[in-house]
């Protein structure tokens, strides 16, 4: 099953991708996570990405398309994948169509988690992530049992550098200008389904699974 999980910053893509990974046993490919890992390792890619991420701008298309192309060629993607946070521009979407058609694959579904702009800053600012296992929490909507400690592994929780109100405003305007046009793009391809992301986390996952149960493997 070849999927794209779309949605504005902090809509819940990562949270729900993690559930879909468990349910369908296909990998999550998050370009944001890949860039953060590269920044942490201090690689050339990390140096290129760090500046853009800090301000909430997009990493250049050729860089982003390059890492996704490489990732999709890995054997664990042979039964499918969940793209989280890619594509974010029409150029990236066109490049993805080409990568897939060159390898005889096609997209099955594009799921958009719809959350209104006014909710997104609160979601981002309250997000906490486990340093060890990457689990995502929210101080109000999905708190860990013990403050700053991961329920899964006991790791320490941290806040992402771009999860502040100022950077978030920029991320949201970048989304409006560059990524929102992809809704029309995928509607035209007949692959688009919208999910109401304002519902509780468990209900959003349930709606996603319901849509995907109609997709043939
Ligand atoms: P990336 O890491 O992808 O950031 P993003 O798109 O802004 O999305 P987030 O990861 O912030 O949010 P999410 O939708 O995953 O939400 P989550 O599940 O965590 O990208 C970061 C940067 O990398 C970009 O700004 C750019 O610079 C660069 N980049 C990445 N991809 C790129 C690309 N393709 N091209 C160019 N540059 C790229 O949830 C958020 C919070 O809400 C959590 O606390 C969660 O617990 C909570 N929550 C989730 N669901 C619910 C719910 N239903 N109700 C209440 N709370 C909820
Ligand atoms: Mg994410
Ligand atoms: Zn953890």
mmCIF file of C-alpha atoms and ligand atoms in Angstrom:
data_model
loop_
_atom_site.group_PDB
_atom_site.id
_atom_site.type_symbol
_atom_site.label_atom_id
_atom_site.label_comp_id
_atom_site.label_asym_id
_atom_site.label_seq_id
_atom_site.Cartn_x
_atom_site.Cartn_y
_atom_site.Cartn_z
ATOM 1 C CA UNK A 1 0.000 0.000 0.000
ATOM 2 C CA UNK A 2 1.567 3.282 -1.160
ATOM 3 C CA UNK A 3 0.282 6.222 0.866
ATOM 4 C CA UNK A 4 0.791 9.905 1.430
ATOM 5 C CA UNK A 5 -0.230 11.345 4.781
ATOM 6 C CA UNK A 6 -0.699 15.068 4.281
ATOM 7 C CA UNK A 7 -1.692 17.917 6.523
ATOM 8 C CA UNK A 8 -0.479 21.258 7.815
ATOM 9 C CA UNK A 9 2.310 21.516 10.419
ATOM 10 C CA UNK A 10 1.371 19.754 13.675
ATOM 11 C CA UNK A 11 -1.864 18.318 12.233
ATOM 12 C CA UNK A 12 -0.989 14.824 13.504
ATOM 13 C CA UNK A 13 0.826 13.204 10.563
ATOM 14 C CA UNK A 14 3.583 11.663 12.707
ATOM 15 C CA UNK A 15 1.209 10.545 15.456
ATOM 16 C CA UNK A 16 -1.071 8.701 13.048
ATOM 17 C CA UNK A 17 1.676 7.414 10.768
ATOM 18 C CA UNK A 18 3.051 5.563 13.811
ATOM 19 C CA UNK A 19 -0.323 3.829 14.265
ATOM 20 C CA UNK A 20 -0.576 2.939 10.565
ATOM 21 C CA UNK A 21 2.941 1.453 10.648
ATOM 22 C CA UNK A 22 1.790 -0.963 13.368
ATOM 23 C CA UNK A 23 -1.466 -1.766 11.614
ATOM 24 C CA UNK A 24 -0.182 -2.256 8.041
ATOM 25 C CA UNK A 25 3.466 -3.150 8.673
ATOM 26 C CA UNK A 26 4.887 -0.706 6.123
ATOM 27 C CA UNK A 27 7.520 1.965 6.895
ATOM 28 C CA UNK A 28 6.869 5.611 7.686
ATOM 29 C CA UNK A 29 9.018 7.956 5.622
ATOM 30 C CA UNK A 30 9.120 11.353 7.300
ATOM 31 C CA UNK A 31 11.348 13.863 5.528
ATOM 32 C CA UNK A 32 11.246 16.046 8.658
ATOM 33 C CA UNK A 33 12.556 13.135 10.797
ATOM 34 C CA UNK A 34 15.242 12.374 8.179
ATOM 35 C CA UNK A 35 16.410 15.993 8.177
ATOM 36 C CA UNK A 36 16.445 16.123 12.004
ATOM 37 C CA UNK A 37 18.547 12.941 12.100
ATOM 38 C CA UNK A 38 20.984 14.472 9.580
ATOM 39 C CA UNK A 39 21.226 17.679 11.636
ATOM 40 C CA UNK A 40 21.999 15.617 14.741
ATOM 41 C CA UNK A 41 24.704 13.666 12.906
ATOM 42 C CA UNK A 42 26.180 16.878 11.472
ATOM 43 C CA UNK A 43 26.255 15.538 7.885
ATOM 44 C CA UNK A 44 26.385 17.755 4.770
ATOM 45 C CA UNK A 45 22.650 17.187 4.333
ATOM 46 C CA UNK A 46 22.100 18.221 7.947
ATOM 47 C CA UNK A 47 24.022 21.461 7.412
ATOM 48 C CA UNK A 48 21.887 22.279 4.361
ATOM 49 C CA UNK A 49 18.628 21.446 6.138
ATOM 50 C CA UNK A 50 19.332 23.104 9.497
ATOM 51 C CA UNK A 51 19.140 26.692 8.267
ATOM 52 C CA UNK A 52 15.796 26.146 6.482
ATOM 53 C CA UNK A 53 14.215 24.223 9.345
ATOM 54 C CA UNK A 54 15.196 26.824 11.905
ATOM 55 C CA UNK A 55 13.141 29.490 10.138
ATOM 56 C CA UNK A 56 10.348 27.154 9.033
ATOM 57 C CA UNK A 57 11.279 27.447 5.338
ATOM 58 C CA UNK A 58 11.330 24.420 3.044
ATOM 59 C CA UNK A 59 14.539 22.570 2.266
ATOM 60 C CA UNK A 60 15.215 22.948 -1.519
ATOM 61 C CA UNK A 61 13.250 20.519 -3.715
ATOM 62 C CA UNK A 62 16.294 18.869 -5.332
ATOM 63 C CA UNK A 63 17.748 17.988 -1.919
ATOM 64 C CA UNK A 64 14.437 16.664 -0.589
ATOM 65 C CA UNK A 65 13.570 14.680 -3.720
ATOM 66 C CA UNK A 66 17.053 13.132 -3.671
ATOM 67 C CA UNK A 67 16.709 11.711 -0.160
ATOM 68 C CA UNK A 68 13.192 10.402 -0.802
ATOM 69 C CA UNK A 69 14.258 8.705 -4.036
ATOM 70 C CA UNK A 70 17.079 6.953 -2.194
ATOM 71 C CA UNK A 71 14.802 5.949 0.683
ATOM 72 C CA UNK A 72 12.067 4.535 -1.574
ATOM 73 C CA UNK A 73 14.630 2.292 -3.272
ATOM 74 C CA UNK A 74 15.315 0.457 0.017
ATOM 75 C CA UNK A 75 13.961 -3.110 0.258
ATOM 76 C CA UNK A 76 11.610 -2.357 3.176
ATOM 77 C CA UNK A 77 9.522 -0.188 0.827
ATOM 78 C CA UNK A 78 8.765 -3.067 -1.533
ATOM 79 C CA UNK A 79 5.369 -3.752 0.083
ATOM 80 C CA UNK A 80 4.477 -0.112 0.478
ATOM 81 C CA UNK A 81 5.185 2.994 2.535
ATOM 82 C CA UNK A 82 3.627 5.959 4.270
ATOM 83 C CA UNK A 83 5.071 9.282 3.166
ATOM 84 C CA UNK A 84 4.742 11.812 6.005
ATOM 85 C CA UNK A 85 5.488 15.424 5.123
ATOM 86 C CA UNK A 86 6.443 14.706 1.501
ATOM 87 C CA UNK A 87 5.560 16.000 -1.065
ATOM 88 C CA UNK A 88 5.192 19.630 0.032
ATOM 89 C CA UNK A 89 5.400 21.367 -3.344
ATOM 90 C CA UNK A 90 3.970 20.667 -6.791
ATOM 91 C CA UNK A 91 7.548 20.077 -7.996
ATOM 92 C CA UNK A 92 8.024 17.389 -5.330
ATOM 93 C CA UNK A 93 4.674 15.799 -6.251
ATOM 94 C CA UNK A 94 5.674 15.677 -9.935
ATOM 95 C CA UNK A 95 9.037 14.162 -8.987
ATOM 96 C CA UNK A 96 7.299 11.513 -6.874
ATOM 97 C CA UNK A 97 5.007 10.540 -9.765
ATOM 98 C CA UNK A 98 8.117 10.021 -11.893
ATOM 99 C CA UNK A 99 10.006 8.029 -9.223
ATOM 100 C CA UNK A 100 6.998 5.735 -8.784
ATOM 101 C CA UNK A 101 6.235 5.271 -12.469
ATOM 102 C CA UNK A 102 9.927 4.527 -13.189
ATOM 103 C CA UNK A 103 9.741 1.686 -10.679
ATOM 104 C CA UNK A 104 6.344 0.424 -11.849
ATOM 105 C CA UNK A 105 4.529 1.629 -8.729
ATOM 106 C CA UNK A 106 1.625 3.958 -8.104
ATOM 107 C CA UNK A 107 0.088 5.833 -5.237
ATOM 108 C CA UNK A 108 -2.968 4.233 -3.663
ATOM 109 C CA UNK A 109 -4.237 7.047 -1.452
ATOM 110 C CA UNK A 110 -3.508 10.564 -0.321
ATOM 111 C CA UNK A 111 -4.979 11.167 3.116
ATOM 112 C CA UNK A 112 -5.184 14.732 4.325
ATOM 113 C CA UNK A 113 -5.569 15.336 8.057
ATOM 114 C CA UNK A 114 -7.591 18.524 8.156
ATOM 115 C CA UNK A 115 -7.098 20.768 11.201
ATOM 116 C CA UNK A 116 -7.964 24.475 11.186
ATOM 117 C CA UNK A 117 -5.065 26.939 11.517
ATOM 118 C CA UNK A 118 -6.202 28.225 14.912
ATOM 119 C CA UNK A 119 -5.604 24.809 16.543
ATOM 120 C CA UNK A 120 -2.171 24.185 15.045
ATOM 121 C CA UNK A 121 -0.012 26.566 17.077
ATOM 122 C CA UNK A 122 -1.285 25.056 20.337
ATOM 123 C CA UNK A 123 -0.579 21.554 19.007
ATOM 124 C CA UNK A 124 2.986 22.474 18.040
ATOM 125 C CA UNK A 125 3.897 24.452 21.152
ATOM 126 C CA UNK A 126 2.582 21.703 23.461
ATOM 127 C CA UNK A 127 4.246 18.837 21.599
ATOM 128 C CA UNK A 128 6.924 16.799 23.388
ATOM 129 C CA UNK A 129 9.031 14.035 21.789
ATOM 130 C CA UNK A 130 11.025 11.203 23.341
ATOM 131 C CA UNK A 131 14.793 11.584 22.791
ATOM 132 C CA UNK A 132 15.221 7.812 22.824
ATOM 133 C CA UNK A 133 12.316 6.249 20.896
ATOM 134 C CA UNK A 134 10.750 9.257 19.132
ATOM 135 C CA UNK A 135 7.253 8.796 20.629
ATOM 136 C CA UNK A 136 5.140 11.952 20.404
ATOM 137 C CA UNK A 137 3.148 13.456 23.272
ATOM 138 C CA UNK A 138 1.239 16.648 23.945
ATOM 139 C CA UNK A 139 1.216 18.376 27.320
ATOM 140 C CA UNK A 140 -2.568 18.811 27.149
ATOM 141 C CA UNK A 141 -3.985 16.465 24.498
ATOM 142 C CA UNK A 142 -1.769 13.408 24.982
ATOM 143 C CA UNK A 143 0.354 13.795 28.126
ATOM 144 C CA UNK A 144 2.893 11.240 29.323
ATOM 145 C CA UNK A 145 2.012 9.654 32.671
ATOM 146 C CA UNK A 146 5.059 11.176 34.339
ATOM 147 C CA UNK A 147 6.127 14.717 33.456
ATOM 148 C CA UNK A 148 8.937 14.825 30.805
ATOM 149 C CA UNK A 149 9.376 11.020 30.849
ATOM 150 C CA UNK A 150 8.377 8.697 27.985
ATOM 151 C CA UNK A 151 5.723 6.074 28.858
ATOM 152 C CA UNK A 152 7.194 3.584 26.358
ATOM 153 C CA UNK A 153 10.870 3.602 27.261
ATOM 154 C CA UNK A 154 11.496 5.984 30.188
ATOM 155 C CA UNK A 155 13.443 8.345 27.868
ATOM 156 C CA UNK A 156 13.582 12.088 28.371
ATOM 157 C CA UNK A 157 11.045 14.239 26.475
ATOM 158 C CA UNK A 158 12.180 17.335 24.571
ATOM 159 C CA UNK A 159 10.647 20.141 22.545
ATOM 160 C CA UNK A 160 11.536 20.599 18.866
ATOM 161 C CA UNK A 161 13.498 23.785 18.042
ATOM 162 C CA UNK A 162 10.858 24.841 15.475
ATOM 163 C CA UNK A 163 7.894 24.305 17.842
ATOM 164 C CA UNK A 164 7.590 27.889 19.009
ATOM 165 C CA UNK A 165 4.836 30.343 18.078
ATOM 166 C CA UNK A 166 7.050 32.536 15.835
ATOM 167 C CA UNK A 167 8.517 29.743 13.691
ATOM 168 C CA UNK A 168 5.122 28.088 13.596
ATOM 169 C CA UNK A 169 3.564 31.208 12.007
ATOM 170 C CA UNK A 170 6.157 30.977 9.250
ATOM 171 C CA UNK A 171 5.620 27.215 8.818
ATOM 172 C CA UNK A 172 1.897 27.866 8.430
ATOM 173 C CA UNK A 173 2.368 30.542 5.776
ATOM 174 C CA UNK A 174 4.814 28.303 3.882
ATOM 175 C CA UNK A 175 2.164 25.577 4.040
ATOM 176 C CA UNK A 176 -0.511 27.900 2.602
ATOM 177 C CA UNK A 177 1.715 29.090 -0.256
ATOM 178 C CA UNK A 178 3.501 25.887 -1.254
ATOM 179 C CA UNK A 179 1.687 22.822 0.079
ATOM 180 C CA UNK A 180 -2.031 23.599 0.110
ATOM 181 C CA UNK A 181 -2.111 23.528 -3.766
ATOM 182 C CA UNK A 182 -1.410 19.781 -3.511
ATOM 183 C CA UNK A 183 -4.978 19.235 -2.314
ATOM 184 C CA UNK A 184 -6.257 20.186 -5.780
ATOM 185 C CA UNK A 185 -3.377 18.270 -7.388
ATOM 186 C CA UNK A 186 -4.402 14.976 -5.740
ATOM 187 C CA UNK A 187 -8.136 15.632 -6.078
ATOM 188 C CA UNK A 188 -7.564 15.804 -9.838
ATOM 189 C CA UNK A 189 -5.763 12.453 -9.697
ATOM 190 C CA UNK A 190 -8.753 10.971 -7.827
ATOM 191 C CA UNK A 191 -6.614 9.843 -4.897
ATOM 192 C CA UNK A 192 -7.583 12.381 -2.259
ATOM 193 C CA UNK A 193 -9.505 11.755 0.978
ATOM 194 C CA UNK A 194 -9.889 14.230 3.811
ATOM 195 C CA UNK A 195 -10.061 13.181 7.461
ATOM 196 C CA UNK A 196 -11.332 15.413 10.270
ATOM 197 C CA UNK A 197 -8.215 15.895 12.409
ATOM 198 C CA UNK A 198 -10.029 17.810 15.173
ATOM 199 C CA UNK A 199 -11.386 14.608 16.651
ATOM 200 C CA UNK A 200 -9.619 12.746 19.478
ATOM 201 C CA UNK A 201 -6.448 10.920 18.389
ATOM 202 C CA UNK A 202 -8.001 7.429 18.554
ATOM 203 C CA UNK A 203 -10.961 8.488 16.408
ATOM 204 C CA UNK A 204 -8.720 10.043 13.731
ATOM 205 C CA UNK A 205 -6.727 6.802 13.539
ATOM 206 C CA UNK A 206 -9.978 4.842 13.279
ATOM 207 C CA UNK A 207 -11.161 7.015 10.351
ATOM 208 C CA UNK A 208 -7.828 6.601 8.567
ATOM 209 C CA UNK A 209 -7.930 2.820 8.970
ATOM 210 C CA UNK A 210 -11.524 2.750 7.708
ATOM 211 C CA UNK A 211 -10.556 4.543 4.493
ATOM 212 C CA UNK A 212 -7.528 2.292 4.019
ATOM 213 C CA UNK A 213 -9.460 -0.908 4.514
ATOM 214 C CA UNK A 214 -11.020 -0.265 1.093
ATOM 215 C CA UNK A 215 -7.573 -0.053 -0.558
ATOM 216 C CA UNK A 216 -6.500 -3.325 -2.126
ATOM 217 C CA UNK A 217 -3.002 -4.530 -1.366
HETATM 218 P P1 LIG B 1 8.153 18.106 9.697
HETATM 219 O O1 LIG B 1 8.887 17.483 10.786
HETATM 220 O O2 LIG B 1 7.489 17.256 8.704
HETATM 221 O O3 LIG B 1 7.112 19.137 10.309
HETATM 222 P P2 LIG B 1 5.586 19.511 9.932
HETATM 223 O O4 LIG B 1 5.068 19.187 8.622
HETATM 224 O O5 LIG B 1 5.536 20.935 10.311
HETATM 225 O O6 LIG B 1 4.773 18.563 10.770
HETATM 226 P P3 LIG B 1 4.999 18.202 12.233
HETATM 227 O O7 LIG B 1 5.974 17.083 12.349
HETATM 228 O O8 LIG B 1 5.277 19.472 12.991
HETATM 229 O O9 LIG B 1 3.545 17.746 12.680
HETATM 230 P P4 LIG B 1 2.770 16.379 12.493
HETATM 231 O O10 LIG B 1 1.699 16.596 11.503
HETATM 232 O O11 LIG B 1 3.707 15.242 12.311
HETATM 233 O O12 LIG B 1 2.064 16.315 13.918
HETATM 234 P P5 LIG B 1 2.286 15.339 15.181
HETATM 235 O O13 LIG B 1 1.717 14.015 14.906
HETATM 236 O O14 LIG B 1 3.659 15.425 15.697
HETATM 237 O O15 LIG B 1 9.121 19.126 8.933
HETATM 238 C C1 LIG B 1 9.970 19.990 9.637
HETATM 239 C C2 LIG B 1 10.769 20.862 8.675
HETATM 240 O O16 LIG B 1 11.584 20.029 7.840
HETATM 241 C C3 LIG B 1 9.969 21.716 7.703
HETATM 242 O O17 LIG B 1 9.542 22.923 8.306
HETATM 243 C C4 LIG B 1 10.976 21.928 6.580
HETATM 244 O O18 LIG B 1 11.939 22.888 6.943
HETATM 245 C C5 LIG B 1 11.654 20.570 6.521
HETATM 246 N N1 LIG B 1 10.954 19.638 5.601
HETATM 247 C C6 LIG B 1 10.310 18.492 5.948
HETATM 248 N N2 LIG B 1 9.782 17.900 4.871
HETATM 249 C C7 LIG B 1 10.072 18.686 3.808
HETATM 250 C C8 LIG B 1 9.780 18.617 2.424
HETATM 251 N N3 LIG B 1 9.042 17.599 1.895
HETATM 252 N N4 LIG B 1 10.251 19.604 1.619
HETATM 253 C C9 LIG B 1 10.988 20.607 2.120
HETATM 254 N N5 LIG B 1 11.298 20.750 3.426
HETATM 255 C C10 LIG B 1 10.847 19.801 4.268
HETATM 256 O O19 LIG B 1 1.271 16.067 16.211
HETATM 257 C C11 LIG B 1 1.497 17.393 16.671
HETATM 258 C C12 LIG B 1 1.023 17.501 18.134
HETATM 259 O O20 LIG B 1 -0.406 17.394 18.165
HETATM 260 C C13 LIG B 1 1.552 16.376 19.033
HETATM 261 O O21 LIG B 1 1.861 16.907 20.280
HETATM 262 C C14 LIG B 1 0.380 15.366 19.117
HETATM 263 O O22 LIG B 1 0.378 14.666 20.343
HETATM 264 C C15 LIG B 1 -0.826 16.306 18.990
HETATM 265 N N6 LIG B 1 -1.982 15.681 18.312
HETATM 266 C C16 LIG B 1 -1.954 14.872 17.215
HETATM 267 N N7 LIG B 1 -3.208 14.512 16.859
HETATM 268 C C17 LIG B 1 -4.039 15.139 17.736
HETATM 269 C C18 LIG B 1 -5.477 15.160 17.886
HETATM 270 N N8 LIG B 1 -6.276 14.462 17.048
HETATM 271 N N9 LIG B 1 -5.982 15.909 18.897
HETATM 272 C C19 LIG B 1 -5.160 16.610 19.744
HETATM 273 N N10 LIG B 1 -3.814 16.616 19.650
HETATM 274 C C20 LIG B 1 -3.258 15.882 18.657
HETATM 275 MG MG1 LIG B 2 5.811 15.067 12.096
HETATM 276 ZN ZN1 LIG B 3 10.536 6.752 24.430
#
